[in-house]
Coordinates of C-alpha atoms in Angstrom, one line a residue:
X145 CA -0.3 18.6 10.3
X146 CA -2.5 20.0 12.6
X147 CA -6.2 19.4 12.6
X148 CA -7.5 23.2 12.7
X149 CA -5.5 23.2 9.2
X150 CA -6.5 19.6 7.7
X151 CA -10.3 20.5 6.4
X152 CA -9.1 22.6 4.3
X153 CA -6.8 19.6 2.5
X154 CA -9.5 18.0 0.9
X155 CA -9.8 19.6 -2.4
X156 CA -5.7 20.1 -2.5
X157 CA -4.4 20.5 -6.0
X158 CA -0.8 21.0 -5.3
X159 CA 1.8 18.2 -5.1
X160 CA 4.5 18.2 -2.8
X161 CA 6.3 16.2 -5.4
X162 CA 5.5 17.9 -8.5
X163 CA 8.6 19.4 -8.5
X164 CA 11.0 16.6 -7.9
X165 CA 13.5 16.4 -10.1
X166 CA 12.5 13.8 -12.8
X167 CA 14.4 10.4 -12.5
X168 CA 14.2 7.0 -14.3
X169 CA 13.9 3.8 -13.0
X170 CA 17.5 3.0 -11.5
X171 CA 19.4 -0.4 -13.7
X172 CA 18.3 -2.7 -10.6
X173 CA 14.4 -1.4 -11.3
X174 CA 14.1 -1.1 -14.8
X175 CA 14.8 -4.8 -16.0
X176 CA 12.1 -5.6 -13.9
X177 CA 9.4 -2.5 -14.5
X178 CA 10.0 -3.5 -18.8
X179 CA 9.4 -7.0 -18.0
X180 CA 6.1 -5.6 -16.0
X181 CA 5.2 -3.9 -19.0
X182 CA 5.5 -7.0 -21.6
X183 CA 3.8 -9.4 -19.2
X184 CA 1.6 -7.9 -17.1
X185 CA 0.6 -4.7 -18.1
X186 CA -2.5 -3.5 -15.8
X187 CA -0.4 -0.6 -14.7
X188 CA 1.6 2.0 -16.4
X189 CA 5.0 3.5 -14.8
X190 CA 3.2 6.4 -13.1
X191 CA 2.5 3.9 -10.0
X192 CA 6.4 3.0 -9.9
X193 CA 7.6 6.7 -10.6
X194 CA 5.1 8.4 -7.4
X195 CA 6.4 6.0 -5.1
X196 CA 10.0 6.2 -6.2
X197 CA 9.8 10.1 -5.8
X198 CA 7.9 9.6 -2.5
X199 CA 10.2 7.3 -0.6
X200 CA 12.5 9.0 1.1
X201 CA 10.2 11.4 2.6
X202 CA 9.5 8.4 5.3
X203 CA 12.7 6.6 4.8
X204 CA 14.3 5.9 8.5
X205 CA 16.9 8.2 9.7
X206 CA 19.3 5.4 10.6
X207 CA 19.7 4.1 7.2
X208 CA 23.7 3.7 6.1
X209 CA 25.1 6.8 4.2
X210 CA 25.3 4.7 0.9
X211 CA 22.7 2.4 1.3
X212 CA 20.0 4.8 0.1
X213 CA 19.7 3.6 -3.5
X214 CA 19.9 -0.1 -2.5
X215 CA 17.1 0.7 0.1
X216 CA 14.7 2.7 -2.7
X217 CA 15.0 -0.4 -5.2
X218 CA 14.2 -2.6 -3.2
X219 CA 11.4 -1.1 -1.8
X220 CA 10.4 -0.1 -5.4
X221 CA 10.2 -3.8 -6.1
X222 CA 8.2 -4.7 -2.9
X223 CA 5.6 -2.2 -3.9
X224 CA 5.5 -3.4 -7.4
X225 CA 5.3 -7.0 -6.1
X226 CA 2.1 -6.2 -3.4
X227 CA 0.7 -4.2 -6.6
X228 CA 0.7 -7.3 -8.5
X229 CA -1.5 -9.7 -6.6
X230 CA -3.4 -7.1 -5.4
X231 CA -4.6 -6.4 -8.9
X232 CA -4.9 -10.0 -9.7
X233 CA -7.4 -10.0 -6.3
X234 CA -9.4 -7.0 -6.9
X235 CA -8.9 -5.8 -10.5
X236 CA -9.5 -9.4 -11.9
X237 CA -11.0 -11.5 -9.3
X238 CA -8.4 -14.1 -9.8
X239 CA -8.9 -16.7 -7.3
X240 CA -7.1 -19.5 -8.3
X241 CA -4.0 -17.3 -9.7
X242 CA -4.3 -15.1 -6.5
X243 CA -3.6 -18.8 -4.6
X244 CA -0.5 -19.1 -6.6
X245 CA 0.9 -16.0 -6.0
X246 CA 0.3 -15.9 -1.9
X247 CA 3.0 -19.1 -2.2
X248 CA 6.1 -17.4 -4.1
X249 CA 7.7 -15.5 -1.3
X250 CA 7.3 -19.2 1.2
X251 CA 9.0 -22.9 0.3
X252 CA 6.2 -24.6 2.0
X253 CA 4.6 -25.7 -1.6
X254 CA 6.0 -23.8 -5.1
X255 CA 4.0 -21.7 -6.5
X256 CA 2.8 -23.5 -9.7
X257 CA 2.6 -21.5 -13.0
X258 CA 0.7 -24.9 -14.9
X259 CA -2.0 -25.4 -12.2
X260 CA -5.3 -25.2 -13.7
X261 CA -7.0 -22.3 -14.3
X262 CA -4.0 -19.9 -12.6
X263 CA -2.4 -17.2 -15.0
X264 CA 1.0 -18.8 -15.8
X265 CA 2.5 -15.4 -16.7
X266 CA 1.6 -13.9 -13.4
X267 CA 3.1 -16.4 -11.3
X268 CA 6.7 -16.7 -13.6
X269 CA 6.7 -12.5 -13.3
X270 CA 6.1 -12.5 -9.5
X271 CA 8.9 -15.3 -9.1
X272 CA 11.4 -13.4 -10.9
X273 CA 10.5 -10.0 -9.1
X274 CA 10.4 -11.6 -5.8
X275 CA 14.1 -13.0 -6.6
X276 CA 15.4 -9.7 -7.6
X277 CA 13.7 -8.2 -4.3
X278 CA 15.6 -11.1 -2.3
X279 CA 18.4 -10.0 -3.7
X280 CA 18.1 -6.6 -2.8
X281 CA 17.3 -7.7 0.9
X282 CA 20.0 -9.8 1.6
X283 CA 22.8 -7.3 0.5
X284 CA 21.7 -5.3 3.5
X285 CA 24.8 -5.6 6.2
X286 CA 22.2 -7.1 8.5
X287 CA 19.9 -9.0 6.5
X288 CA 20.6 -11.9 8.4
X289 CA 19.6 -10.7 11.3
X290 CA 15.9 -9.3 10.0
X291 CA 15.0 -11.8 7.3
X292 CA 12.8 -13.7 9.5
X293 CA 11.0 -10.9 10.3
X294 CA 10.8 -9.4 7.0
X295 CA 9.2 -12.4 5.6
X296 CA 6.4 -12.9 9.1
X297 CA 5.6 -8.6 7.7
X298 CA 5.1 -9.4 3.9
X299 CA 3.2 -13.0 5.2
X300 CA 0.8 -9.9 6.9
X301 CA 0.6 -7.8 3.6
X302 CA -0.1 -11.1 1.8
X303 CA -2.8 -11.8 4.2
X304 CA -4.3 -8.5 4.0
X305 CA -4.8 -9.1 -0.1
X306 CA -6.3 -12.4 0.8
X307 CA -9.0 -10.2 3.1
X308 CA -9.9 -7.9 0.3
X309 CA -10.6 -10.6 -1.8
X310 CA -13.1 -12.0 0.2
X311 CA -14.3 -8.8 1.2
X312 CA -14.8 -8.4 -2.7
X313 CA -17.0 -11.7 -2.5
X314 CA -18.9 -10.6 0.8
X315 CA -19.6 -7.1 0.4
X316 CA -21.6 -7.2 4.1
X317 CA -18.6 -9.4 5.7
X318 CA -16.3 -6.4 7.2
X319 CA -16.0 -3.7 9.8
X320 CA -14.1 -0.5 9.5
X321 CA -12.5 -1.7 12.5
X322 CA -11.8 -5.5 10.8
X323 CA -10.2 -3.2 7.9
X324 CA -8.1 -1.6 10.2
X325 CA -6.9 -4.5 11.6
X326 CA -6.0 -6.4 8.3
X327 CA -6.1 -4.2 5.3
X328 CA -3.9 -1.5 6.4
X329 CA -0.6 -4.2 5.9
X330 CA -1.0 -3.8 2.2
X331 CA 0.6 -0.7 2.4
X332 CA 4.1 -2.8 2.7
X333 CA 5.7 -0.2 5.8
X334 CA 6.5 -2.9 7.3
X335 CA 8.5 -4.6 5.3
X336 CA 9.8 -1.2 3.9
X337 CA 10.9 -0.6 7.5
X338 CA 12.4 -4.1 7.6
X339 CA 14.4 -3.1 4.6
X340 CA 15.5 0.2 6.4
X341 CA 17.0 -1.2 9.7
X342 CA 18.7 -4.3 7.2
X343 CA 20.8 -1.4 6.0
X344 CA 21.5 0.4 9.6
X345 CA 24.8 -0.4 11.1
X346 CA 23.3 2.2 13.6
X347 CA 19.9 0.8 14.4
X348 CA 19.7 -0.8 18.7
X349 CA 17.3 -4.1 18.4
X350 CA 16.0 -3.2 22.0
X351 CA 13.9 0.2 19.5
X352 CA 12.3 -2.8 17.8
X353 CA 9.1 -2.3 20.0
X354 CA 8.9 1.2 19.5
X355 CA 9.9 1.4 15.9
X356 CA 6.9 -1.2 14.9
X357 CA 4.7 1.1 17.4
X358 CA 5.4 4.0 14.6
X359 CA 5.3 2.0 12.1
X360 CA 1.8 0.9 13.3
X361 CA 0.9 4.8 13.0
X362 CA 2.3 5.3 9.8
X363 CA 0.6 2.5 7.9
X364 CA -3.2 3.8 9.2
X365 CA -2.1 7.4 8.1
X366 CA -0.8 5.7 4.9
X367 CA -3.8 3.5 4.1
X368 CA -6.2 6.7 5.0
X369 CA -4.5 8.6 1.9
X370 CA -4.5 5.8 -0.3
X371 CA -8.5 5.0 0.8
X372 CA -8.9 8.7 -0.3
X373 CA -7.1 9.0 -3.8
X374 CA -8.9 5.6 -4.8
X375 CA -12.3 5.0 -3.6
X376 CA -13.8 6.0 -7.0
X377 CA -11.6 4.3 -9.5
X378 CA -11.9 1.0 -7.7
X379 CA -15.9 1.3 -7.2
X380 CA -15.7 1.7 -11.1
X381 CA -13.5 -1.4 -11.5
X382 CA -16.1 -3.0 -9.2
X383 CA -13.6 -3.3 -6.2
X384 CA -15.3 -2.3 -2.7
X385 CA -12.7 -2.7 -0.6
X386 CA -12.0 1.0 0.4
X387 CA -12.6 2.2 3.5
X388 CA -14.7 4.5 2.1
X389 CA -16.9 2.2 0.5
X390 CA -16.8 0.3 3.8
X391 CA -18.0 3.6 5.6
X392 CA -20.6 4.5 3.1
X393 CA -22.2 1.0 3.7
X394 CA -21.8 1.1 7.3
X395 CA -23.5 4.7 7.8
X396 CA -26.3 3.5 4.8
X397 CA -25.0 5.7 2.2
X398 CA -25.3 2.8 0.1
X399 CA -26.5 -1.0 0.4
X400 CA -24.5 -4.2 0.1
X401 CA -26.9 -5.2 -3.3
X402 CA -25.5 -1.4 -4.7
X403 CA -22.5 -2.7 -4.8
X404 CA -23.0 -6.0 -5.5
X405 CA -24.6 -4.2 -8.6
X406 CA -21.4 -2.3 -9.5
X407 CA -19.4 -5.5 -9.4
X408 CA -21.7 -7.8 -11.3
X409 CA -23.9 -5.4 -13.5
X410 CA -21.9 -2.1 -13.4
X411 CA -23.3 0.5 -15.6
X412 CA -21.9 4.2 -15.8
X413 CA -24.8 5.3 -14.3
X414 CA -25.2 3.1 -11.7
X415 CA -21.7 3.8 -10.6
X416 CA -21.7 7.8 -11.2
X417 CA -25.2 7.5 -8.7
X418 CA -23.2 5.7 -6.0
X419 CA -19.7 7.9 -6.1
X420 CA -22.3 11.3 -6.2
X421 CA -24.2 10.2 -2.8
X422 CA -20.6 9.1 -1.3
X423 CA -19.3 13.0 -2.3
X424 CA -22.3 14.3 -1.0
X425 CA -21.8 12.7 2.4
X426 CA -19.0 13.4 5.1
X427 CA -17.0 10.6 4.4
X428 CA -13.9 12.1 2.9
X429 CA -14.2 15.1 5.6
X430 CA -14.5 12.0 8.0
X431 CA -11.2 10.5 6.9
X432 CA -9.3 13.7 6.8
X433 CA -9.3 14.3 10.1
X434 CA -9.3 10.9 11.0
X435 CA -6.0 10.9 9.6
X436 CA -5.1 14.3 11.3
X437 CA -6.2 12.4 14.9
X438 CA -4.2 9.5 13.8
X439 CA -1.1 12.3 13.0
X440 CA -1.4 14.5 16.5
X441 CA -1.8 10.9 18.8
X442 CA 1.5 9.0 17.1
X443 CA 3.3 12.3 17.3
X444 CA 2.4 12.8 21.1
X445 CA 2.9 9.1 21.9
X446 CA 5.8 7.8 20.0
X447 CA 8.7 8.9 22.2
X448 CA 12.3 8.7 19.8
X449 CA 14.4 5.5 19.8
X450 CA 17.5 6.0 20.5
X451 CA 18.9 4.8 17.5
X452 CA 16.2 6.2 14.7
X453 CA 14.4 9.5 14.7
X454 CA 10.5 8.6 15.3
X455 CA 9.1 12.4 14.1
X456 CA 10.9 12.8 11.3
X457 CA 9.7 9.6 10.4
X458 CA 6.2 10.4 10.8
X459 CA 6.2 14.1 9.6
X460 CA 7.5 12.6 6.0
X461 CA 3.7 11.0 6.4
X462 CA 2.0 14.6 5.9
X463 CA 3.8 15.5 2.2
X464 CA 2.8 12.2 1.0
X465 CA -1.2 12.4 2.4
X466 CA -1.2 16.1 0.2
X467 CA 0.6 14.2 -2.6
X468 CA -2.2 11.5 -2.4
X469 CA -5.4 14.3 -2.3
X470 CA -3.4 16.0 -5.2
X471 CA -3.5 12.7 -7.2
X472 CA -7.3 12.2 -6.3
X473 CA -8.4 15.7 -7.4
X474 CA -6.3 15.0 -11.3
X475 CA -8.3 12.0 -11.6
X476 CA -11.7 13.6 -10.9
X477 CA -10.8 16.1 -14.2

């Protein structure tokens, strides 16, 4: 996407992905997205569906011919696994059930659905979603051969959960640069891409390097479009995590104790005031070309691999972003 043409992508209203051809959850998915819906709840399918019809578009070229569908589940299921403790984190403020949860994926202590004060039903959900995710992993040809890494990148996107939370707690504790650094690895493209090269007979180890280099890219462009689709929703839920919030207080827009407000005392007004002054600013112009810089410097840097196709990667970045603005101008009707 070039940058002369990105300021105009702000106020987008067309989907890339409107289009797609509707499709249900697959038989691996759905057992898992009606348990979701009996047991947890805080989301309804359109979270699962957008990022089932958005995943190819950055899907690695050197994926298997026949892998595809075992690649999508699973990375359906890693997104609806992040997407549950990060609600528990920043929708409910959920410390001691958020604790729980950060152990399922690791064997150094179980994760313990009778500890006191956790949400039992949270911690049995994310244990049986995490299996069924394992699962998926390990039927990859080379599973073996990644699983150690794939568990150090979802240790990252767990830790980056963890930093929200506290950020949630210490509205004047974080940078924009700190958030770049940690929060971006909730976006899961690392483990998604873990999942990819799992299933590539194809894929050289020596493109590691480079591959995690794009990878890198991706996740900031990612994070951008997700910053700018949610900012608002999560101000209202009393979640100040954004990097738009974390602009706004960084350039004064707005004062730690406003937000501190909106999480302790939030009324409609209070909360309309604060998104207004944000719109009125240059925030979201800001990030859109942020993201556009982020776009022309991984496309001029990141030479191919040999064994995966680095642009192509990164170009599926730019439908998404517009799918993302789309999503964030419905929800201001």
């Amino acid at each position: 996407m070039a940058l002369e043409s990105i300021n105009s992508v702000l106020e987008v209203e067309s989907d890339p992905f409107s289009n797609a051809p509707q499709r249900t959850l697959s038989e691996t998915v759905r057992p898992l997205a009606d348990a979701y819906d009996e047991r947890i709840g805080d989301r309804d399918r359109s979270t699962w569906r957008w990022f089932d019809a958005v995943e190819p578009a950055f899907r690695l070229s050197c994926v298997d011919d026949g892998a595809g569908q075992r690649v999508h589940d699973a990375k359906v299921l890693a997104t609806m696994f992040i997407t549950v403790i990060d609600d528990v984190a920043e929708r409910h403020g959920d410390r001691a059930t958020l604790e729980e949860l950060r152990l399922v994926p690791f064997d150094s202590r179980a994760a313990d659905p009778t500890r006191a004060g956790v949400d039992g039903e949270y911690v049995r959900f994310q244990r049986d979603l995490w299996g069924a995710l394992c699962e998926q992993f390990r039927a990859g040809p080379r599973a073996d051969e990644f699983e150690t890494l794939f568990r150090f990148d979802v240790r990252q996107a767990l830790q980056s959960v963890d930093y929200s939370a506290l950020l949630a707690r210490h509205p004047g504790l974080t940078s924009e640069r700190e958030l770049l650094t940690y929060d971006v690895y909730n976006m899961m493209l690392f483990p998604f891409a873990d999942i990819d090269i799992a299933n590539a007979s194809a894929f050289d180890p020596s493109d590691l390097s480079t591959l995690r280099t794009v990878v890198d890219h991706g996740q900031r462009m990612a994070r951008i479009g997700n910053w700018l689709a949610t900012w608002e929703r999560e101000l209202a839920e009393g979640d100040y995590s954004s990097g738009v919030a974390v602009r706004a207080l960084e350039s004064g827009v707005v004062s730690p104790a406003e937000l501190r407000t909106l999480r302790n005392e939030s009324t409609d007004a209070a909360v309309a005031s604060v998104i207004e002054r944000i719109r009125e600013s240059d925030i979201e112009t800001a990030f859109v070309e942020q993201w556009g810089r982020e776009f022309e410097t991984a496309i001029g840097a990141c030479v191919d691999g040999e064994s995966f196709d680095a642009r192509a990667y990164l170009e599926g970045f730019e439908p998404i972003f517009r799918s993302q603005l789309a999503r964030r101008a419905r929800a201001r009707e």
